[in-house]
Coordinates of C-alpha atoms in Angstrom, one line a residue:
Chain A
M2 CA 45.6 81.0 275.7
A3 CA 47.9 78.1 276.5
A4 CA 46.0 75.7 274.1
S5 CA 46.3 78.4 271.4
R6 CA 50.1 78.6 271.7
W7 CA 50.4 74.9 271.6
Q8 CA 48.3 74.8 268.6
Q9 CA 50.6 77.4 266.8
E10 CA 53.8 75.5 267.8
A11 CA 52.2 72.3 266.4
E12 CA 51.3 74.0 263.2
S13 CA 54.8 75.5 262.6
S14 CA 56.5 72.2 263.2
S15 CA 54.2 70.5 260.9
A16 CA 55.0 73.0 258.2
A17 CA 58.7 72.7 258.7
A18 CA 58.5 68.9 258.3
E19 CA 56.5 69.3 255.0
A20 CA 58.9 71.9 253.5
E21 CA 60.7 70.6 250.5
L22 CA 64.4 71.4 249.5
N23 CA 64.6 74.3 247.1
L24 CA 66.0 72.7 244.0
V25 CA 66.0 75.6 241.8
P26 CA 69.7 76.8 242.2
Y27 CA 70.8 73.2 241.9
L28 CA 68.8 72.9 238.7
D29 CA 70.4 76.1 237.5
I30 CA 73.9 74.6 237.9
M31 CA 72.8 71.3 236.2
V32 CA 71.4 73.2 233.2
N33 CA 74.5 75.1 232.8
L34 CA 76.7 72.2 233.0
V35 CA 74.7 70.2 230.6
I36 CA 74.6 73.1 228.0
F37 CA 78.4 73.5 228.3
L38 CA 79.2 69.7 227.9
L39 CA 76.7 69.6 225.0
F40 CA 78.3 72.6 223.2
S41 CA 81.8 71.2 223.8
F42 CA 80.9 67.7 222.8
Q43 CA 82.6 66.6 219.6
V44 CA 81.7 64.0 217.3
V45 CA 83.1 60.9 218.9
I46 CA 85.0 58.9 216.4
E47 CA 86.9 55.7 216.8
V48 CA 90.4 55.9 216.1
C49 CA 93.2 53.4 215.7
R50 CA 96.9 53.6 215.1
I51 CA 99.4 52.3 212.5
D52 CA 102.9 51.6 213.7
L53 CA 105.8 52.7 211.6
L54 CA 109.4 51.4 211.8
A55 CA 111.9 54.1 212.4
P56 CA 113.6 55.2 209.2
A57 CA 117.3 54.7 209.0
Y58 CA 119.0 57.8 207.7
G59 CA 122.3 56.1 207.2
E60 CA 124.9 56.2 204.5
G61 CA 123.3 53.7 202.4
G62 CA 125.4 51.6 200.2
G63 CA 123.4 48.4 200.8
S64 CA 122.7 46.2 203.7
S65 CA 125.2 43.7 205.0
S66 CA 122.4 41.3 206.0
A67 CA 121.2 38.7 203.7
A68 CA 117.5 39.8 204.0
T69 CA 115.9 41.1 200.9
T70 CA 114.7 44.7 201.0
I71 CA 111.4 45.5 199.3
T72 CA 110.8 49.0 198.3
L73 CA 107.4 50.3 197.1
A74 CA 107.4 53.5 195.2
I75 CA 104.2 55.3 194.9
H76 CA 104.2 57.8 192.0
Q77 CA 101.8 59.6 189.6
N78 CA 101.5 56.7 187.4
G79 CA 100.8 53.9 189.9
Y80 CA 103.0 51.6 191.9
T81 CA 106.5 50.2 191.4
V82 CA 107.9 47.5 193.5
L83 CA 111.5 47.0 193.7
S84 CA 113.7 44.4 195.3
S85 CA 117.4 44.4 196.5
D86 CA 117.6 41.0 194.8
A87 CA 117.9 41.9 191.2
A88 CA 116.7 38.3 190.1
M89 CA 113.2 39.2 191.5
G90 CA 112.8 41.7 189.0
V91 CA 110.5 44.8 189.2
I92 CA 106.7 45.0 189.6
D93 CA 104.9 48.0 187.8
I94 CA 101.2 48.4 188.5
P95 CA 99.7 51.3 186.5
L96 CA 96.7 53.3 187.7
K97 CA 93.3 51.7 187.0
D98 CA 90.5 54.1 186.2
G99 CA 92.5 56.9 187.6
D100 CA 93.1 55.4 190.9
Y101 CA 95.8 53.2 192.5
D102 CA 95.2 49.5 191.9
R103 CA 95.5 48.3 195.4
D104 CA 93.9 45.0 194.7
E105 CA 96.5 44.1 192.0
L106 CA 99.3 45.3 194.4
H107 CA 98.2 43.1 197.1
T108 CA 98.0 40.1 194.7
K109 CA 101.5 40.7 193.4
L110 CA 103.0 41.1 196.7
V111 CA 101.3 37.9 198.1
D112 CA 102.8 36.0 195.1
W113 CA 106.2 37.5 195.8
K114 CA 106.2 36.7 199.4
R115 CA 105.1 33.1 198.8
T116 CA 107.6 32.7 196.1
Y117 CA 110.7 34.3 197.6
A118 CA 110.0 33.9 201.5
L119 CA 110.3 37.6 202.0
P120 CA 110.7 39.4 205.5
D121 CA 107.7 41.3 206.9
N122 CA 109.3 44.8 206.2
V123 CA 108.8 47.1 203.4
I124 CA 110.1 50.5 202.6
I125 CA 107.5 52.9 201.2
T126 CA 108.6 56.0 199.2
A127 CA 106.3 58.4 197.5
E128 CA 106.4 61.5 195.4
P129 CA 106.6 64.7 197.6
R130 CA 103.2 66.0 196.8
L131 CA 101.3 62.7 197.1
S132 CA 98.6 62.8 199.9
Y133 CA 99.0 61.2 203.1
E134 CA 95.6 59.3 202.5
I135 CA 97.0 57.5 199.6
V136 CA 100.0 56.3 201.6
V137 CA 97.7 55.1 204.3
R138 CA 95.4 53.1 201.9
T139 CA 98.6 51.6 200.2
M140 CA 99.7 50.5 203.7
D141 CA 96.3 48.8 204.3
A142 CA 96.6 47.0 201.1
I143 CA 99.9 45.5 202.0
R144 CA 99.6 45.0 205.7
L145 CA 97.6 41.7 205.9
D146 CA 96.8 38.8 203.7
G147 CA 93.7 37.6 205.2
H148 CA 94.5 36.9 208.9
S149 CA 98.3 36.5 208.3
N150 CA 100.8 39.2 208.1
L151 CA 102.0 40.3 204.6
F152 CA 104.2 43.4 205.1
P153 CA 103.1 44.9 208.5
G154 CA 106.5 46.6 209.1
V155 CA 106.5 49.8 207.1
T156 CA 109.2 52.4 207.0
L157 CA 108.5 55.7 205.2
A158 CA 111.4 57.0 203.3
R159 CA 112.3 59.6 200.9
A160 CA 113.9 59.2 197.5
A161 CA 117.6 59.5 197.5
G162 CA 117.5 62.9 195.8
E163 CA 115.2 64.3 198.4
V164 CA 117.4 63.1 201.3
E165 CA 120.5 64.6 199.8
K166 CA 118.8 68.0 199.9
R167 CA 118.9 67.7 203.6
Chain B
M4 CA -1.8 88.2 233.3
S5 CA -3.7 90.2 230.9
A6 CA -2.6 92.2 227.9
N7 CA -3.7 95.5 229.4
E8 CA -1.6 94.9 232.5
P9 CA 1.0 97.8 232.9
L10 CA 4.7 96.8 232.4
S11 CA 5.8 98.1 235.8
D12 CA 3.7 95.4 237.4
L13 CA 5.8 92.8 235.7
L14 CA 9.0 93.9 237.4
P15 CA 9.8 92.2 240.7
A16 CA 9.2 93.9 243.8
D17 CA 12.9 94.2 244.5
A18 CA 14.6 95.8 241.5
H19 CA 18.1 94.9 242.7
A20 CA 17.5 91.2 243.0
F21 CA 19.3 90.4 239.8
D22 CA 22.4 92.4 240.9
R23 CA 22.5 90.5 244.0
Y24 CA 22.1 87.3 242.1
A25 CA 25.0 88.1 239.8
G26 CA 27.2 89.0 242.8
R27 CA 26.4 86.1 244.8
P28 CA 29.4 84.0 246.0
K29 CA 30.2 81.5 243.2
R30 CA 29.8 77.8 244.0
R31 CA 32.9 76.1 244.4
G32 CA 33.8 73.4 241.7
K33 CA 33.5 69.8 242.1
F34 CA 35.3 68.1 245.0
K35 CA 39.0 67.7 244.4
L36 CA 41.1 64.9 245.7
P37 CA 44.1 65.6 247.9
G38 CA 47.1 66.4 245.6
E39 CA 45.0 66.9 242.6
E40 CA 45.3 70.7 242.7
V41 CA 48.6 72.0 241.3
T42 CA 50.3 74.0 243.9
G43 CA 53.9 74.1 242.5
L44 CA 56.0 72.5 239.7
N45 CA 57.5 69.3 240.8
L46 CA 61.2 69.4 239.7
T47 CA 62.1 65.9 240.7
A48 CA 61.6 64.3 237.3
M49 CA 63.5 67.1 235.5
M50 CA 66.3 66.7 238.0
D51 CA 66.4 62.9 237.2
M52 CA 66.7 63.6 233.4
M53 CA 69.4 66.3 233.9
T54 CA 71.4 64.1 236.2
I55 CA 71.4 61.2 233.6
L56 CA 72.4 63.6 230.9
L57 CA 75.2 65.0 232.9
V58 CA 76.5 61.6 233.9
F59 CA 76.5 60.5 230.2
L60 CA 78.3 63.6 229.0
V61 CA 81.0 63.5 231.7
K62 CA 81.4 59.7 231.1
S63 CA 81.8 60.3 227.4
Y64 CA 84.6 62.8 228.2
S65 CA 86.4 60.6 230.6
T66 CA 86.5 57.5 228.5
D67 CA 87.9 58.9 225.4
P68 CA 91.7 58.6 225.4
E69 CA 92.5 60.3 222.2
R70 CA 90.1 63.0 221.2
V71 CA 90.2 64.0 217.7
Q72 CA 88.3 67.0 216.7
V73 CA 87.4 66.4 213.1
S74 CA 87.2 69.6 211.2
D75 CA 87.9 70.8 207.6
T76 CA 91.5 71.3 208.5
L77 CA 92.0 68.1 210.3
H78 CA 90.3 64.8 208.9
P79 CA 92.6 61.9 209.4
P80 CA 92.4 59.2 206.7
S81 CA 90.6 56.0 207.4
S82 CA 92.3 52.6 207.7
T83 CA 91.5 49.0 208.2
S84 CA 93.9 48.8 211.2
S85 CA 92.4 47.6 214.5
D86 CA 95.3 48.6 216.8
E87 CA 94.2 50.7 219.7
V88 CA 95.8 54.1 220.3
L89 CA 98.4 54.2 223.0
P90 CA 99.4 57.3 224.9
A91 CA 102.3 59.2 223.3
V92 CA 103.5 62.8 222.5
N93 CA 101.1 64.2 220.0
I94 CA 102.1 65.9 216.8
T95 CA 99.1 67.2 214.9
V96 CA 99.4 68.3 211.4
T97 CA 96.4 70.2 210.1
S98 CA 96.1 71.7 206.6
E99 CA 97.2 75.0 208.3
A100 CA 99.5 74.3 211.1
I101 CA 101.7 71.9 212.9
M102 CA 101.0 71.6 216.7
V103 CA 102.7 69.7 219.6
E104 CA 100.3 68.7 222.2
E105 CA 97.7 71.0 220.8
I106 CA 100.0 74.0 220.9
P107 CA 100.8 75.6 217.5
V108 CA 104.5 75.7 216.7
A109 CA 104.6 76.5 213.0
T110 CA 102.1 77.4 210.2
L111 CA 102.3 75.7 206.8
D112 CA 102.4 79.1 205.1
T113 CA 105.8 80.1 206.6
L114 CA 107.0 76.5 206.6
S115 CA 106.6 76.0 202.8
A116 CA 108.9 78.9 202.1
N117 CA 111.7 77.7 204.4
Q118 CA 111.3 74.1 203.5
Q119 CA 112.8 74.7 200.1
E120 CA 116.2 75.0 202.0
S121 CA 115.9 72.3 204.6
A122 CA 113.7 69.3 205.2
F123 CA 114.0 69.9 209.0
I124 CA 111.5 72.0 211.0
P125 CA 113.4 73.8 213.7
A126 CA 110.4 75.2 215.5
L127 CA 109.0 71.7 215.7
S128 CA 112.3 70.3 216.9
D129 CA 112.4 73.0 219.7
A130 CA 108.9 72.2 220.9
L131 CA 109.7 68.4 220.8
T132 CA 112.9 68.8 222.6
R133 CA 111.3 70.7 225.4
R134 CA 108.6 68.1 225.6
V135 CA 111.3 65.4 225.8
E136 CA 113.1 67.2 228.5
E137 CA 109.8 67.6 230.6
L138 CA 109.1 63.8 230.2
K139 CA 112.6 62.9 231.2
E140 CA 112.3 65.1 234.3
L141 CA 109.0 63.4 235.1
E142 CA 110.7 60.1 234.8
R143 CA 113.5 61.3 237.0
L144 CA 110.8 62.3 239.8
G145 CA 109.2 58.8 239.5
G146 CA 106.7 59.2 236.6
A147 CA 106.3 57.0 233.6
P148 CA 109.6 56.2 231.8
F149 CA 110.1 58.1 228.5
D150 CA 109.6 55.5 225.7
G151 CA 110.3 57.8 222.7
A152 CA 106.9 57.3 221.2
V153 CA 105.3 60.0 219.1
L154 CA 101.8 59.9 217.7
V155 CA 101.2 61.8 214.5
V156 CA 97.8 63.0 213.8
A157 CA 97.7 64.4 210.3
H158 CA 95.1 65.6 207.8
K159 CA 94.4 63.3 205.0
D160 CA 95.7 65.7 202.3
T161 CA 99.0 66.3 204.0
P162 CA 101.8 66.1 201.4
Y163 CA 104.0 63.1 201.8
D164 CA 107.2 65.2 202.0
L165 CA 105.8 67.2 205.0
L166 CA 104.9 63.9 206.7
T167 CA 108.3 62.5 206.4
T168 CA 109.8 65.9 207.4
V169 CA 107.8 65.7 210.6
L170 CA 108.8 62.2 211.4
Y171 CA 112.5 63.0 210.6
T172 CA 112.5 66.1 213.0
A173 CA 110.8 63.9 215.6
G174 CA 113.6 61.3 215.0
Q175 CA 116.1 64.2 215.7
A176 CA 114.5 65.1 218.8
Q177 CA 115.1 61.6 220.3
F178 CA 111.6 60.0 219.3
S179 CA 112.2 56.5 217.9
Q180 CA 108.7 55.0 217.9
Y181 CA 106.4 56.4 215.2
R182 CA 102.6 56.0 215.3
L183 CA 100.1 57.3 213.0
L184 CA 96.5 57.9 214.2
V185 CA 93.9 57.1 211.6
M186 CA 90.1 56.7 211.8
K187 CA 88.7 53.3 211.7
A188 CA 87.1 52.7 208.3
E189 CA 83.6 52.0 209.4
D190 CA 83.6 55.2 211.6
K191 CA 84.6 57.5 208.7
A192 CA 81.9 55.9 206.6
A193 CA 79.4 56.7 209.3
L194 CA 80.8 60.2 209.7
E195 CA 80.5 60.9 206.0
A196 CA 77.0 59.6 206.0
A197 CA 76.0 62.0 208.7
E198 CA 77.5 64.8 206.9

């Protein structure tokens, strides 16, 4: 009788030692978490930033500094580059095959910058309904010249008539 | 055995012998090694897989400073810029609405009617002003200083006048550093290829 009880106790302790942790509830939680994360997982895209210079909504009338101001106008017919120095003239770059000729714009501005030793800033103005994408592509075209800066400092502005409405 | 022998003589003496044979205890199969017999599903391998998946997904969440949910209404343009995105107050301009820190403040349908009169968006200004006050209060309590930086995330087809209006309104709400969030050019190409 005593031997039998000892045998039962030994068997029960052996069974407890061999019992495995019940992973099913933990697995339920994991599956639910993975499904939630997979559904809420968005397409991961790499983004970057473009810095803008704060626009100066002043009274206008010209700058007192000697630095030449370059203004790039984007319109339906292409680009027009203006300068505060009248001697530099005006650059008109028409559309090429229905699209803005950014290569020509880049080439002309590189020439201007080398010839007249211009500052790094430029003012961009565009027609009101022009898309943001065109503006960004234009900024890409004039930001760098190879590894050196061309016109990295961009200020977005409105045409004088648009500002006066405000 | 002759051909004239009666058929009954061919039956075995015990007529139930076949039944006993069919009902006999079946022979056990071949000898099985310990552990060969499947007694329960082993979940350890599945647990490993789930844990790896979970860690990957959580890590993807935590290392993404600026999450842009690209959709039909918000698809930023691509750019060759390589400057990394810095934290700032977010203004999102989709093709339907303007949001500040993911909270809609104005819809473009109502805005287009009012915008004829003014190039200033009062609802956006109010939301930005509230946000500035919150940031300044945080700064007073020892948080990060308010640097006046705003990050504009705009749809690629956003009209130029709306973009400048948003920037002007942000300027009126004491923001002085403007940043545009754009997609890296190679990523946009990959995304369009996937679509």
